Amino acid sequence: MKLYGVVGWKNAGKTGLMERLVTDITGRGLTVSTVKHAHHSFDVDHAGKDSFRHRVAGATEVLLASRNRFALMHELRDAQEPTLADLLTRLGPVDLVLVEGYKRDSHPKIEAHRSVTGNPLIAPDDPTIRAIATDTPLDLEIPSFDLNDTVQIADFILTEVGLC
């Protein structure tokens, strides 16, 4: 499995870029899975539903399945957060895994950046960032792309991981 990341500060356009990349790359006939890191507590379950009740009762894992999809929820119950490498072992085989977040991990990444946020670039201090997708012209030593030029960004990523 090939791995490539999308990083950036809040409101930089990471999720929109991820969504467009998945659409573009799967449209080329490649299989893609995604991993999203959340810095806060989140819940994909709803109070009162059976699976929620199983979790609250103390189940470590709850597998919710239908003919359309399945979801495995794993409660850490004060255990250490799994690493990205640990999580990747739980995924089925695909051509490419796109990772949103995990900016401190060592896989190659593209940084999403919007000038309106006023945040500094991460790239100058991070050699794992290979390019920047931005809404403003930049003069850097690494490639930069228009944040909305999904085809060019996808071409770059697929070339980087050897799938082009």
PDB file of C-alpha atoms in Angstrom:
ATOM      1  CA  MET A   1       0.000   0.000   0.000  1.00  0.00           C
ATOM      2  CA  LYS A   2       1.236   3.443  -0.905  1.00  0.00           C
ATOM      3  CA  LEU A   3       0.747   6.225   1.646  1.00  0.00           C
ATOM      4  CA  TYR A   4       0.502  10.008   1.229  1.00  0.00           C
ATOM      5  CA  GLY A   5      -0.615  12.682   3.654  1.00  0.00           C
ATOM      6  CA  VAL A   6      -2.484  15.977   3.565  1.00  0.00           C
ATOM      7  CA  VAL A   7      -1.626  18.314   6.440  1.00  0.00           C
ATOM      8  CA  GLY A   8      -2.249  21.920   7.377  1.00  0.00           C
ATOM      9  CA  TRP A   9      -3.681  24.115  10.082  1.00  0.00           C
ATOM     10  CA  LYS A  10      -7.391  24.373  10.840  1.00  0.00           C
ATOM     11  CA  ASN A  11      -9.493  25.786   7.968  1.00  0.00           C
ATOM     12  CA  ALA A  12      -6.626  25.352   5.492  1.00  0.00           C
ATOM     13  CA  GLY A  13      -8.728  23.250   3.114  1.00  0.00           C
ATOM     14  CA  LYS A  14      -7.467  19.778   4.038  1.00  0.00           C
ATOM     15  CA  THR A  15     -10.815  17.979   4.052  1.00  0.00           C
ATOM     16  CA  GLY A  16     -12.010  19.525   0.796  1.00  0.00           C
ATOM     17  CA  LEU A  17      -8.712  18.613  -0.847  1.00  0.00           C
ATOM     18  CA  MET A  18      -8.934  15.066   0.501  1.00  0.00           C
ATOM     19  CA  GLU A  19     -12.472  14.696  -0.837  1.00  0.00           C
ATOM     20  CA  ARG A  20     -11.493  15.962  -4.293  1.00  0.00           C
ATOM     21  CA  LEU A  21      -8.382  13.756  -4.376  1.00  0.00           C
ATOM     22  CA  VAL A  22     -10.382  10.633  -3.525  1.00  0.00           C
ATOM     23  CA  THR A  23     -12.891  11.440  -6.273  1.00  0.00           C
ATOM     24  CA  ASP A  24     -10.168  12.140  -8.826  1.00  0.00           C
ATOM     25  CA  ILE A  25      -7.923   9.181  -8.010  1.00  0.00           C
ATOM     26  CA  THR A  26     -10.731   6.618  -7.785  1.00  0.00           C
ATOM     27  CA  GLY A  27     -12.020   8.036 -11.071  1.00  0.00           C
ATOM     28  CA  ARG A  28      -8.705   6.925 -12.586  1.00  0.00           C
ATOM     29  CA  GLY A  29      -9.475   3.345 -11.573  1.00  0.00           C
ATOM     30  CA  LEU A  30      -7.276   3.187  -8.456  1.00  0.00           C
ATOM     31  CA  THR A  31      -8.514   2.111  -5.042  1.00  0.00           C
ATOM     32  CA  VAL A  32      -8.166   4.577  -2.178  1.00  0.00           C
ATOM     33  CA  SER A  33      -8.738   4.414   1.569  1.00  0.00           C
ATOM     34  CA  THR A  34      -8.458   7.335   3.953  1.00  0.00           C
ATOM     35  CA  VAL A  35      -7.362   7.858   7.527  1.00  0.00           C
ATOM     36  CA  LYS A  36      -8.355  11.033   9.391  1.00  0.00           C
ATOM     37  CA  HIS A  37      -6.774  12.032  12.681  1.00  0.00           C
ATOM     38  CA  ALA A  38      -8.943  13.943  15.132  1.00  0.00           C
ATOM     39  CA  HIS A  39      -7.354  15.943  17.946  1.00  0.00           C
ATOM     40  CA  HIS A  40     -10.484  15.756  20.034  1.00  0.00           C
ATOM     41  CA  SER A  41     -13.009  13.267  21.230  1.00  0.00           C
ATOM     42  CA  PHE A  42     -15.497  12.289  18.563  1.00  0.00           C
ATOM     43  CA  ASP A  43     -18.420   9.934  18.270  1.00  0.00           C
ATOM     44  CA  VAL A  44     -19.770   8.143  15.216  1.00  0.00           C
ATOM     45  CA  ASP A  45     -22.531   6.517  17.185  1.00  0.00           C
ATOM     46  CA  HIS A  46     -25.791   7.939  18.505  1.00  0.00           C
ATOM     47  CA  ALA A  47     -27.168   7.833  22.034  1.00  0.00           C
ATOM     48  CA  GLY A  48     -29.895   5.266  22.439  1.00  0.00           C
ATOM     49  CA  LYS A  49     -28.936   3.140  19.419  1.00  0.00           C
ATOM     50  CA  ASP A  50     -28.081  -0.509  20.065  1.00  0.00           C
ATOM     51  CA  SER A  51     -24.404  -0.146  19.124  1.00  0.00           C
ATOM     52  CA  PHE A  52     -24.090   2.898  21.398  1.00  0.00           C
ATOM     53  CA  ARG A  53     -25.647   0.929  24.234  1.00  0.00           C
ATOM     54  CA  HIS A  54     -23.161  -1.922  23.665  1.00  0.00           C
ATOM     55  CA  ARG A  55     -20.232   0.519  23.901  1.00  0.00           C
ATOM     56  CA  VAL A  56     -21.570   2.235  27.003  1.00  0.00           C
ATOM     57  CA  ALA A  57     -22.099  -1.167  28.609  1.00  0.00           C
ATOM     58  CA  GLY A  58     -18.349  -1.750  28.319  1.00  0.00           C
ATOM     59  CA  ALA A  59     -17.677  -3.541  25.025  1.00  0.00           C
ATOM     60  CA  THR A  60     -14.130  -2.969  23.788  1.00  0.00           C
ATOM     61  CA  GLU A  61     -15.161  -3.350  20.153  1.00  0.00           C
ATOM     62  CA  VAL A  62     -18.548  -3.006  18.521  1.00  0.00           C
ATOM     63  CA  LEU A  63     -18.979  -4.079  14.917  1.00  0.00           C
ATOM     64  CA  LEU A  64     -22.032  -2.593  13.253  1.00  0.00           C
ATOM     65  CA  ALA A  65     -22.872  -4.271   9.952  1.00  0.00           C
ATOM     66  CA  SER A  66     -25.471  -4.092   7.209  1.00  0.00           C
ATOM     67  CA  ARG A  67     -25.585  -5.156   3.589  1.00  0.00           C
ATOM     68  CA  ASN A  68     -24.223  -1.727   2.595  1.00  0.00           C
ATOM     69  CA  ARG A  69     -21.310  -1.245   5.009  1.00  0.00           C
ATOM     70  CA  PHE A  70     -19.769  -2.137   8.314  1.00  0.00           C
ATOM     71  CA  ALA A  71     -18.120  -0.001  10.962  1.00  0.00           C
ATOM     72  CA  LEU A  72     -15.837  -1.211  13.705  1.00  0.00           C
ATOM     73  CA  MET A  73     -15.686   0.996  16.778  1.00  0.00           C
ATOM     74  CA  HIS A  74     -12.888   0.301  19.223  1.00  0.00           C
ATOM     75  CA  GLU A  75     -12.949   1.937  22.640  1.00  0.00           C
ATOM     76  CA  LEU A  76      -9.462   2.647  23.955  1.00  0.00           C
ATOM     77  CA  ARG A  77     -10.690   2.745  27.560  1.00  0.00           C
ATOM     78  CA  ASP A  78      -7.615   4.700  28.751  1.00  0.00           C
ATOM     79  CA  ALA A  79      -5.206   2.673  26.591  1.00  0.00           C
ATOM     80  CA  GLN A  80      -2.620   4.588  24.563  1.00  0.00           C
ATOM     81  CA  GLU A  81      -3.736   6.052  21.229  1.00  0.00           C
ATOM     82  CA  PRO A  82      -2.672   3.711  18.407  1.00  0.00           C
ATOM     83  CA  THR A  83       0.010   4.900  16.018  1.00  0.00           C
ATOM     84  CA  LEU A  84      -0.695   5.498  12.362  1.00  0.00           C
ATOM     85  CA  ALA A  85       1.314   2.350  11.573  1.00  0.00           C
ATOM     86  CA  ASP A  86      -0.921   0.324  13.919  1.00  0.00           C
ATOM     87  CA  LEU A  87      -4.067   1.709  12.315  1.00  0.00           C
ATOM     88  CA  LEU A  88      -2.848   0.995   8.786  1.00  0.00           C
ATOM     89  CA  THR A  89      -2.655  -2.719   9.607  1.00  0.00           C
ATOM     90  CA  ARG A  90      -6.446  -2.686  10.097  1.00  0.00           C
ATOM     91  CA  LEU A  91      -7.131  -1.505   6.544  1.00  0.00           C
ATOM     92  CA  GLY A  92      -7.803  -3.799   3.634  1.00  0.00           C
ATOM     93  CA  PRO A  93      -5.412  -3.633   0.674  1.00  0.00           C
ATOM     94  CA  VAL A  94      -5.793  -0.659  -1.679  1.00  0.00           C
ATOM     95  CA  ASP A  95      -3.562   1.172  -4.131  1.00  0.00           C
ATOM     96  CA  LEU A  96      -3.273   4.324  -2.016  1.00  0.00           C
ATOM     97  CA  VAL A  97      -4.053   5.438   1.522  1.00  0.00           C
ATOM     98  CA  LEU A  98      -4.553   9.180   1.905  1.00  0.00           C
ATOM     99  CA  VAL A  99      -3.982  10.418   5.445  1.00  0.00           C
ATOM    100  CA  GLU A 100      -5.454  13.660   6.766  1.00  0.00           C
ATOM    101  CA  GLY A 101      -3.467  14.835   9.755  1.00  0.00           C
ATOM    102  CA  TYR A 102      -0.668  12.921  11.473  1.00  0.00           C
ATOM    103  CA  LYS A 103       1.602  15.802  10.524  1.00  0.00           C
ATOM    104  CA  ARG A 104       4.401  14.603  12.823  1.00  0.00           C
ATOM    105  CA  ASP A 105       4.645  11.166  11.171  1.00  0.00           C
ATOM    106  CA  SER A 106       7.358  10.477   8.595  1.00  0.00           C
ATOM    107  CA  HIS A 107       5.280   9.670   5.492  1.00  0.00           C
ATOM    108  CA  PRO A 108       5.357  12.102   2.534  1.00  0.00           C
ATOM    109  CA  LYS A 109       2.796  14.904   2.642  1.00  0.00           C
ATOM    110  CA  ILE A 110       1.332  17.872   0.844  1.00  0.00           C
ATOM    111  CA  GLU A 111       0.426  20.932   2.893  1.00  0.00           C
ATOM    112  CA  ALA A 112      -2.912  22.655   2.353  1.00  0.00           C
ATOM    113  CA  HIS A 113      -2.646  26.373   3.023  1.00  0.00           C
ATOM    114  CA  ARG A 114      -5.100  29.267   2.803  1.00  0.00           C
ATOM    115  CA  SER A 115      -3.668  32.758   3.254  1.00  0.00           C
ATOM    116  CA  VAL A 116      -6.869  34.070   4.906  1.00  0.00           C
ATOM    117  CA  THR A 117      -6.189  31.956   8.023  1.00  0.00           C
ATOM    118  CA  GLY A 118      -3.001  33.881   8.758  1.00  0.00           C
ATOM    119  CA  ASN A 119      -1.237  30.693   9.823  1.00  0.00           C
ATOM    120  CA  PRO A 120       2.416  30.168   8.979  1.00  0.00           C
ATOM    121  CA  LEU A 121       3.495  27.425   6.611  1.00  0.00           C
ATOM    122  CA  ILE A 122       4.495  24.119   8.168  1.00  0.00           C
ATOM    123  CA  ALA A 123       6.663  23.102   5.193  1.00  0.00           C
ATOM    124  CA  PRO A 124       9.796  25.183   5.891  1.00  0.00           C
ATOM    125  CA  ASP A 125      10.415  23.216   9.085  1.00  0.00           C
ATOM    126  CA  ASP A 126       9.218  19.798   7.876  1.00  0.00           C
ATOM    127  CA  PRO A 127      11.176  17.848   5.238  1.00  0.00           C
ATOM    128  CA  THR A 128       8.334  15.306   4.880  1.00  0.00           C
ATOM    129  CA  ILE A 129       6.196  17.973   3.189  1.00  0.00           C
ATOM    130  CA  ARG A 130       6.963  17.606  -0.514  1.00  0.00           C
ATOM    131  CA  ALA A 131       4.623  20.287  -1.909  1.00  0.00           C
ATOM    132  CA  ILE A 132       2.076  22.941  -0.967  1.00  0.00           C
ATOM    133  CA  ALA A 133      -1.490  23.356  -2.230  1.00  0.00           C
ATOM    134  CA  THR A 134      -2.340  27.011  -1.683  1.00  0.00           C
ATOM    135  CA  ASP A 135      -4.601  29.878  -2.682  1.00  0.00           C
ATOM    136  CA  THR A 136      -1.716  32.341  -2.954  1.00  0.00           C
ATOM    137  CA  PRO A 137       1.530  32.379  -4.978  1.00  0.00           C
ATOM    138  CA  LEU A 138       4.545  31.259  -2.964  1.00  0.00           C
ATOM    139  CA  ASP A 139       8.275  31.386  -3.601  1.00  0.00           C
ATOM    140  CA  LEU A 140       9.610  28.198  -2.027  1.00  0.00           C
ATOM    141  CA  GLU A 141      12.075  25.481  -2.927  1.00  0.00           C
ATOM    142  CA  ILE A 142       9.320  22.842  -3.082  1.00  0.00           C
ATOM    143  CA  PRO A 143       6.522  22.652  -5.662  1.00  0.00           C
ATOM    144  CA  SER A 144       3.336  24.605  -5.029  1.00  0.00           C
ATOM    145  CA  PHE A 145      -0.040  24.091  -6.671  1.00  0.00           C
ATOM    146  CA  ASP A 146      -3.289  25.982  -6.795  1.00  0.00           C
ATOM    147  CA  LEU A 147      -5.353  24.555  -3.939  1.00  0.00           C
ATOM    148  CA  ASN A 148      -8.237  23.930  -6.357  1.00  0.00           C
ATOM    149  CA  ASP A 149      -6.175  22.261  -9.099  1.00  0.00           C
ATOM    150  CA  THR A 150      -7.038  18.744  -8.000  1.00  0.00           C
ATOM    151  CA  VAL A 151      -5.846  17.059 -11.197  1.00  0.00           C
ATOM    152  CA  GLN A 152      -2.358  18.564 -10.966  1.00  0.00           C
ATOM    153  CA  ILE A 153      -2.119  17.747  -7.232  1.00  0.00           C
ATOM    154  CA  ALA A 154      -3.304  14.167  -7.836  1.00  0.00           C
ATOM    155  CA  ASP A 155      -0.781  13.785 -10.685  1.00  0.00           C
ATOM    156  CA  PHE A 156       1.982  14.964  -8.340  1.00  0.00           C
ATOM    157  CA  ILE A 157       0.981  12.577  -5.533  1.00  0.00           C
ATOM    158  CA  LEU A 158       0.578   9.583  -7.868  1.00  0.00           C
ATOM    159  CA  THR A 159       3.984  10.296  -9.409  1.00  0.00           C
ATOM    160  CA  GLU A 160       5.527  10.595  -5.942  1.00  0.00           C
ATOM    161  CA  VAL A 161       4.214   7.182  -4.856  1.00  0.00           C
ATOM    162  CA  GLY A 162       4.887   5.476  -8.199  1.00  0.00           C
ATOM    163  CA  LEU A 163       1.283   4.997  -9.304  1.00  0.00           C
ATOM    164  CA  CYS A 164       1.328   7.343 -12.319  1.00  0.00           C
TER     165      CYS A 164
END
